[in-house]
Amino acid sequence: MTQQPDLPWISGFWRRIVALIVDSILLALGGFALGVVLESVFIQMGSWSVFIGFFISLGYFGVMNSRSAEGQTLGKRLLGIRVVDGNNQTISLGRSLLRYCVYGIPIALQVDFLPADGTYFWVLYPIGALLIGGSFSILYLYVFNRRTRQSLHDLVVGTYVVYAGAQQEEVREVWKPHLVIVALLFIIGFISPRFIFIVFSSGEFEQMLATRAALMQEPDVNTVGIMASSTSYYADPEDQAKTSQTSVDLQIYIDSDRVNDREYAREFAEKVLANYPDARGKDAISVDLYYGYDIGIWSSWEIGSYEFNPSGL
């Protein structure tokens, strides 16, 4: 590779980001093509289909960032950067796969892992550590680690993203407070499920868990999200008095194309009242029906939104 002594060794922030955007677009195009062929399969998989995209990305970034492709994905090649180790050498396939796992697992863990009946709540502790600690650490280091421009996945496997062809330069060590902040982010992520449980350990929260468990037992239902909310708004633009509306909000992911069926949505709202007595005191029960899939690198949804007055159910 031709040496370019006028270039710095470590790649800049924006060049990495643009390369990532290019790679993401390419993966999205591949995900779209797969969706055209395998849409029904992805829909039946429900929220677990996100791991399809994870493994596709693992293969792409794992191979392309290794010495098999000279440390360059198509985006990196376009932007003139590559992944190397501390000796300015490209890395092995195994090391590159591990590098992407550190980056990609926190993203993939956004899938809904909460058991239908709320049992095995303990599983959320390691997931919280990886999801919150991993995601925020990656973002934090991307932005603030200006010495080495290494994010979490680079630090774990000892890699750098550098300008292709640039001469190696001596790089200062990562500022130690960055590592302290990363450790704190993982600790916060680990304890976050317990904090959420304490904050919401009320009778109403237990009713929401019971409602979710009941709705998850319904045919064609893949995933259920439920929350209580309060919205303030001005009913009259000329009137400064605020109006508030309390509601129970449902997000129901189904594997049958019934998002335009209002009576189907009404059945879910009625089941809320049967399992969530406090919902009768709300102003509304909103039901959003989602039909489609999300494989991480591409998603396609049809959505039907409905609102019911509890007193009319």
Short mmCIF file of C-alpha atoms in Angstrom, two decimals:
data_model
loop_
_atom_site.label_atom_id
_atom_site.label_comp_id
_atom_site.label_asym_id
_atom_site.label_seq_id
_atom_site.Cartn_x
_atom_site.Cartn_y
_atom_site.Cartn_z
CA MET A 1 0.00 0.00 0.00
CA THR A 2 1.34 3.41 -0.99
CA GLN A 3 2.54 5.48 1.98
CA GLN A 4 0.96 8.92 2.39
CA PRO A 5 3.08 10.72 4.99
CA ASP A 6 0.95 13.88 4.81
CA LEU A 7 -1.99 12.10 6.43
CA PRO A 8 -2.36 11.53 10.18
CA TRP A 9 -2.52 7.91 11.27
CA ILE A 10 -5.74 7.90 13.33
CA SER A 11 -8.91 8.45 11.35
CA GLY A 12 -11.14 11.37 12.23
CA PHE A 13 -14.61 11.04 13.76
CA TRP A 14 -16.68 12.12 10.77
CA ARG A 15 -14.85 9.92 8.29
CA ARG A 16 -15.69 6.89 10.44
CA ILE A 17 -19.30 7.96 10.74
CA VAL A 18 -19.73 8.49 6.99
CA ALA A 19 -18.15 5.09 6.32
CA LEU A 20 -20.59 3.52 8.79
CA ILE A 21 -23.52 5.24 7.07
CA VAL A 22 -22.40 3.89 3.69
CA ASP A 23 -22.11 0.37 5.10
CA SER A 24 -25.49 0.69 6.81
CA ILE A 25 -27.13 1.71 3.53
CA LEU A 26 -25.60 -1.30 1.76
CA LEU A 27 -26.80 -3.65 4.50
CA ALA A 28 -30.25 -2.04 4.41
CA LEU A 29 -30.49 -2.73 0.67
CA GLY A 30 -29.63 -6.36 1.34
CA GLY A 31 -32.19 -6.48 4.15
CA PHE A 32 -34.84 -5.03 1.85
CA ALA A 33 -34.14 -7.73 -0.74
CA LEU A 34 -34.39 -10.45 1.90
CA GLY A 35 -37.63 -8.95 3.17
CA VAL A 36 -39.19 -9.19 -0.27
CA VAL A 37 -38.44 -12.91 -0.38
CA LEU A 38 -38.81 -13.92 3.29
CA GLU A 39 -41.33 -11.43 4.68
CA SER A 40 -43.70 -14.08 6.05
CA VAL A 41 -40.83 -15.90 7.78
CA PHE A 42 -39.63 -12.72 9.47
CA ILE A 43 -43.15 -11.84 10.60
CA GLN A 44 -43.59 -15.25 12.22
CA MET A 45 -40.27 -14.84 14.04
CA GLY A 46 -41.57 -11.72 15.76
CA SER A 47 -39.06 -9.59 17.64
CA TRP A 48 -36.43 -12.35 17.40
CA SER A 49 -36.04 -11.56 13.69
CA VAL A 50 -33.67 -8.73 14.69
CA PHE A 51 -30.96 -11.37 15.09
CA ILE A 52 -31.12 -12.06 11.34
CA GLY A 53 -29.68 -8.62 10.77
CA PHE A 54 -27.17 -9.12 13.56
CA PHE A 55 -25.69 -12.25 11.98
CA ILE A 56 -25.67 -10.70 8.51
CA SER A 57 -23.84 -7.68 9.91
CA LEU A 58 -21.51 -9.94 11.88
CA GLY A 59 -20.52 -11.72 8.68
CA TYR A 60 -20.12 -8.50 6.72
CA PHE A 61 -18.14 -6.47 9.25
CA GLY A 62 -16.31 -9.51 10.60
CA VAL A 63 -14.93 -10.53 7.21
CA MET A 64 -14.43 -7.08 5.69
CA ASN A 65 -12.69 -5.54 8.71
CA SER A 66 -10.27 -8.47 8.90
CA ARG A 67 -7.15 -9.09 6.88
CA SER A 68 -9.34 -11.03 4.43
CA ALA A 69 -10.36 -7.65 2.96
CA GLU A 70 -7.36 -5.63 4.18
CA GLY A 71 -9.35 -4.23 7.09
CA GLN A 72 -11.79 -2.34 4.91
CA THR A 73 -15.53 -2.58 4.53
CA LEU A 74 -16.90 -1.01 1.36
CA GLY A 75 -17.64 2.15 3.30
CA LYS A 76 -14.15 2.30 4.77
CA ARG A 77 -12.60 1.64 1.37
CA LEU A 78 -14.60 4.52 -0.09
CA LEU A 79 -13.46 6.84 2.72
CA GLY A 80 -9.85 5.62 2.66
CA ILE A 81 -9.66 4.15 6.17
CA ARG A 82 -9.15 0.68 7.62
CA VAL A 83 -9.00 -1.35 10.84
CA VAL A 84 -5.56 -2.32 12.17
CA ASP A 85 -3.89 -3.40 15.40
CA GLY A 86 -1.31 -1.50 17.43
CA ASN A 87 1.40 -2.53 14.96
CA ASN A 88 -0.51 -1.13 11.98
CA GLN A 89 -1.31 -4.65 10.77
CA THR A 90 -4.71 -5.93 9.75
CA ILE A 91 -6.36 -8.33 12.20
CA SER A 92 -7.47 -11.96 12.03
CA LEU A 93 -11.02 -13.00 11.20
CA GLY A 94 -11.66 -14.24 14.74
CA ARG A 95 -10.51 -10.97 16.26
CA SER A 96 -12.63 -9.02 13.80
CA LEU A 97 -15.72 -11.11 14.61
CA LEU A 98 -15.20 -10.43 18.32
CA ARG A 99 -14.81 -6.74 17.58
CA TYR A 100 -18.19 -6.61 15.88
CA CYS A 101 -19.85 -8.67 18.62
CA VAL A 102 -18.84 -6.03 21.18
CA TYR A 103 -20.38 -3.39 18.92
CA GLY A 104 -23.43 -5.26 17.66
CA ILE A 105 -24.72 -7.20 20.67
CA PRO A 106 -25.92 -4.10 22.59
CA ILE A 107 -27.88 -3.08 19.49
CA ALA A 108 -29.38 -6.54 19.00
CA LEU A 109 -30.44 -6.71 22.66
CA GLN A 110 -33.11 -4.08 22.04
CA VAL A 111 -35.39 -7.05 21.39
CA ASP A 112 -38.10 -7.58 24.03
CA PHE A 113 -36.71 -10.22 26.43
CA LEU A 114 -39.18 -9.73 29.29
CA PRO A 115 -41.02 -13.04 29.88
CA ALA A 116 -44.77 -12.88 29.36
CA ASP A 117 -45.62 -13.27 33.05
CA GLY A 118 -42.79 -11.13 34.42
CA THR A 119 -40.93 -14.08 35.96
CA TYR A 120 -37.18 -14.50 35.59
CA PHE A 121 -36.84 -10.76 36.05
CA TRP A 122 -33.19 -11.39 36.97
CA VAL A 123 -32.33 -11.98 33.30
CA LEU A 124 -32.78 -8.25 32.74
CA TYR A 125 -29.73 -7.41 34.88
CA PRO A 126 -27.04 -8.69 32.48
CA ILE A 127 -29.13 -7.51 29.53
CA GLY A 128 -29.34 -4.05 31.10
CA ALA A 129 -25.59 -3.97 31.58
CA LEU A 130 -24.94 -4.87 27.94
CA LEU A 131 -27.74 -2.78 26.46
CA ILE A 132 -27.32 0.43 28.45
CA GLY A 133 -23.65 0.10 29.42
CA GLY A 134 -22.56 -1.12 26.00
CA SER A 135 -24.64 1.26 23.88
CA PHE A 136 -23.82 4.41 25.86
CA SER A 137 -20.13 3.47 26.20
CA ILE A 138 -19.79 3.03 22.44
CA LEU A 139 -21.44 6.39 21.79
CA TYR A 140 -19.52 8.15 24.57
CA LEU A 141 -16.12 6.92 23.39
CA TYR A 142 -16.91 7.68 19.74
CA VAL A 143 -17.50 11.30 20.65
CA PHE A 144 -15.14 12.02 23.53
CA ASN A 145 -12.11 9.72 23.16
CA ARG A 146 -10.14 12.11 20.98
CA ARG A 147 -6.70 10.75 21.78
CA THR A 148 -7.05 7.35 20.14
CA ARG A 149 -10.54 7.59 18.60
CA GLN A 150 -11.12 4.06 19.88
CA SER A 151 -14.63 3.14 20.83
CA LEU A 152 -15.52 0.24 23.13
CA HIS A 153 -15.14 -2.46 20.48
CA ASP A 154 -11.70 -1.10 19.52
CA LEU A 155 -10.50 -1.01 23.12
CA VAL A 156 -11.64 -4.57 23.82
CA VAL A 157 -9.68 -6.10 20.92
CA GLY A 158 -6.89 -3.51 20.69
CA THR A 159 -7.66 -2.04 17.28
CA TYR A 160 -7.53 1.38 15.66
CA VAL A 161 -9.31 2.85 12.66
CA VAL A 162 -6.63 4.63 10.64
CA TYR A 163 -6.08 6.28 7.30
CA ALA A 164 -5.09 3.65 4.76
CA GLY A 165 -1.54 4.26 3.62
CA ALA A 166 -0.65 6.67 6.41
CA GLN A 167 2.51 6.13 8.41
CA GLN A 168 2.06 4.87 11.94
CA GLU A 169 2.36 7.45 14.68
CA GLU A 170 2.81 7.12 18.41
CA VAL A 171 -0.55 7.34 20.12
CA ARG A 172 -1.09 8.44 23.70
CA GLU A 173 -2.97 6.16 26.07
CA VAL A 174 -6.69 6.55 26.55
CA TRP A 175 -7.50 9.18 29.17
CA LYS A 176 -8.16 7.15 32.34
CA PRO A 177 -11.36 9.02 33.37
CA HIS A 178 -12.92 7.74 30.12
CA LEU A 179 -12.49 4.19 31.40
CA VAL A 180 -14.02 5.15 34.76
CA ILE A 181 -17.05 6.59 32.99
CA VAL A 182 -17.42 3.42 30.89
CA ALA A 183 -17.32 1.30 34.07
CA LEU A 184 -19.98 3.51 35.66
CA LEU A 185 -22.20 3.19 32.59
CA PHE A 186 -22.06 -0.60 32.84
CA ILE A 187 -22.84 -0.47 36.58
CA ILE A 188 -25.82 1.82 35.93
CA GLY A 189 -27.01 -0.53 33.19
CA PHE A 190 -26.73 -3.52 35.50
CA ILE A 191 -28.74 -1.99 38.34
CA SER A 192 -31.28 -0.23 36.12
CA PRO A 193 -33.83 -3.11 36.12
CA ARG A 194 -33.89 -3.08 39.92
CA PHE A 195 -34.29 0.68 39.97
CA ILE A 196 -37.19 0.45 37.50
CA PHE A 197 -38.78 -2.31 39.55
CA ILE A 198 -38.56 -0.25 42.76
CA VAL A 199 -39.96 2.87 41.12
CA PHE A 200 -42.85 1.04 39.51
CA SER A 201 -43.51 -1.60 42.19
CA SER A 202 -47.05 -0.37 42.69
CA GLY A 203 -50.39 -2.06 42.28
CA GLU A 204 -50.86 -0.40 38.91
CA PHE A 205 -47.52 -1.70 37.63
CA GLU A 206 -48.49 -5.23 38.68
CA GLN A 207 -51.77 -4.80 36.81
CA MET A 208 -49.83 -3.80 33.69
CA LEU A 209 -47.67 -6.92 33.95
CA ALA A 210 -50.78 -9.08 34.38
CA THR A 211 -52.40 -7.41 31.37
CA ARG A 212 -49.31 -7.94 29.24
CA ALA A 213 -49.18 -11.61 30.24
CA ALA A 214 -52.85 -12.08 29.30
CA LEU A 215 -52.49 -10.36 25.92
CA MET A 216 -49.37 -12.37 25.10
CA GLN A 217 -51.53 -15.52 25.31
CA GLU A 218 -53.80 -14.32 22.52
CA PRO A 219 -53.47 -15.98 19.08
CA ASP A 220 -51.37 -14.11 16.51
CA VAL A 221 -49.75 -11.88 19.16
CA ASN A 222 -45.94 -11.75 19.11
CA THR A 223 -45.04 -8.92 21.45
CA VAL A 224 -46.94 -6.51 23.71
CA GLY A 225 -45.84 -3.19 25.10
CA ILE A 226 -47.96 -1.41 27.70
CA MET A 227 -47.61 1.85 29.57
CA ALA A 228 -49.70 4.43 31.40
CA SER A 229 -49.29 8.02 30.27
CA SER A 230 -50.59 11.51 30.86
CA THR A 231 -50.71 14.12 28.10
CA SER A 232 -51.27 17.84 28.55
CA TYR A 233 -52.44 20.03 25.69
CA TYR A 234 -54.32 23.24 24.92
CA ALA A 235 -57.84 22.42 23.75
CA ASP A 236 -58.31 25.99 22.52
CA PRO A 237 -55.26 27.82 21.10
CA GLU A 238 -56.64 31.09 22.49
CA ASP A 239 -57.24 29.59 25.92
CA GLN A 240 -54.19 29.32 28.16
CA ALA A 241 -55.77 26.57 30.30
CA LYS A 242 -54.24 23.16 29.78
CA THR A 243 -56.28 20.00 29.38
CA SER A 244 -54.86 16.67 30.54
CA GLN A 245 -55.67 13.19 29.31
CA THR A 246 -54.62 10.00 31.03
CA SER A 247 -54.44 6.80 29.03
CA VAL A 248 -53.28 3.22 28.85
CA ASP A 249 -51.20 2.79 25.70
CA LEU A 250 -50.80 -0.59 24.02
CA GLN A 251 -48.35 -1.52 21.28
CA ILE A 252 -49.31 -4.96 19.99
CA TYR A 253 -47.23 -6.73 17.36
CA ILE A 254 -49.26 -9.32 15.48
CA ASP A 255 -48.47 -11.87 12.78
CA SER A 256 -51.80 -11.54 10.96
CA ASP A 257 -52.71 -8.62 8.71
CA ARG A 258 -55.50 -7.12 10.83
CA VAL A 259 -54.20 -3.64 11.53
CA ASN A 260 -57.28 -2.11 9.86
CA ASP A 261 -59.73 -4.13 11.99
CA ARG A 262 -61.15 -1.78 14.63
CA GLU A 263 -63.21 -4.53 16.28
CA TYR A 264 -60.06 -6.60 16.66
CA ALA A 265 -58.39 -3.66 18.42
CA ARG A 266 -61.51 -3.24 20.60
CA GLU A 267 -61.13 -6.83 21.83
CA PHE A 268 -57.68 -5.98 23.16
CA ALA A 269 -59.00 -2.84 24.86
CA GLU A 270 -61.74 -4.91 26.56
CA LYS A 271 -59.15 -7.40 27.80
CA VAL A 272 -57.24 -4.50 29.33
CA LEU A 273 -60.25 -3.67 31.50
CA ALA A 274 -60.54 -7.29 32.59
CA ASN A 275 -56.93 -7.40 33.85
CA TYR A 276 -56.23 -3.77 34.68
CA PRO A 277 -58.98 -2.39 36.95
CA ASP A 278 -57.28 1.01 37.28
CA ALA A 279 -57.71 1.49 33.53
CA ARG A 280 -61.39 2.28 34.12
CA GLY A 281 -60.32 5.54 35.70
CA LYS A 282 -58.35 6.60 32.60
CA ASP A 283 -59.63 8.88 29.87
CA ALA A 284 -58.68 6.54 27.05
CA ILE A 285 -57.20 3.21 26.04
CA SER A 286 -55.10 3.52 22.91
CA VAL A 287 -54.26 0.44 20.85
CA ASP A 288 -51.57 0.48 18.16
CA LEU A 289 -51.47 -2.67 16.03
CA TYR A 290 -48.21 -3.44 14.22
CA TYR A 291 -47.94 -5.97 11.40
CA GLY A 292 -44.55 -6.49 9.79
CA TYR A 293 -40.98 -7.18 10.79
CA ASP A 294 -37.69 -5.67 11.92
CA ILE A 295 -34.52 -7.58 11.08
CA GLY A 296 -32.23 -4.89 12.42
CA ILE A 297 -30.86 -3.81 9.05
CA TRP A 298 -34.32 -3.28 7.54
CA SER A 299 -37.86 -3.02 8.80
CA SER A 300 -41.32 -2.81 7.27
CA TRP A 301 -44.49 -2.07 9.24
CA GLU A 302 -48.18 -1.53 8.70
CA ILE A 303 -49.73 0.29 11.67
CA GLY A 304 -53.31 0.76 12.81
CA SER A 305 -54.00 3.20 15.66
CA TYR A 306 -57.23 3.23 17.68
CA GLU A 307 -58.51 4.94 20.81
CA PHE A 308 -61.37 3.83 23.05
CA ASN A 309 -63.16 5.39 25.98
CA PRO A 310 -63.12 2.88 28.88
CA SER A 311 -66.67 3.83 29.85
CA GLY A 312 -67.88 2.77 26.41
CA LEU A 313 -66.34 -0.71 26.48
#
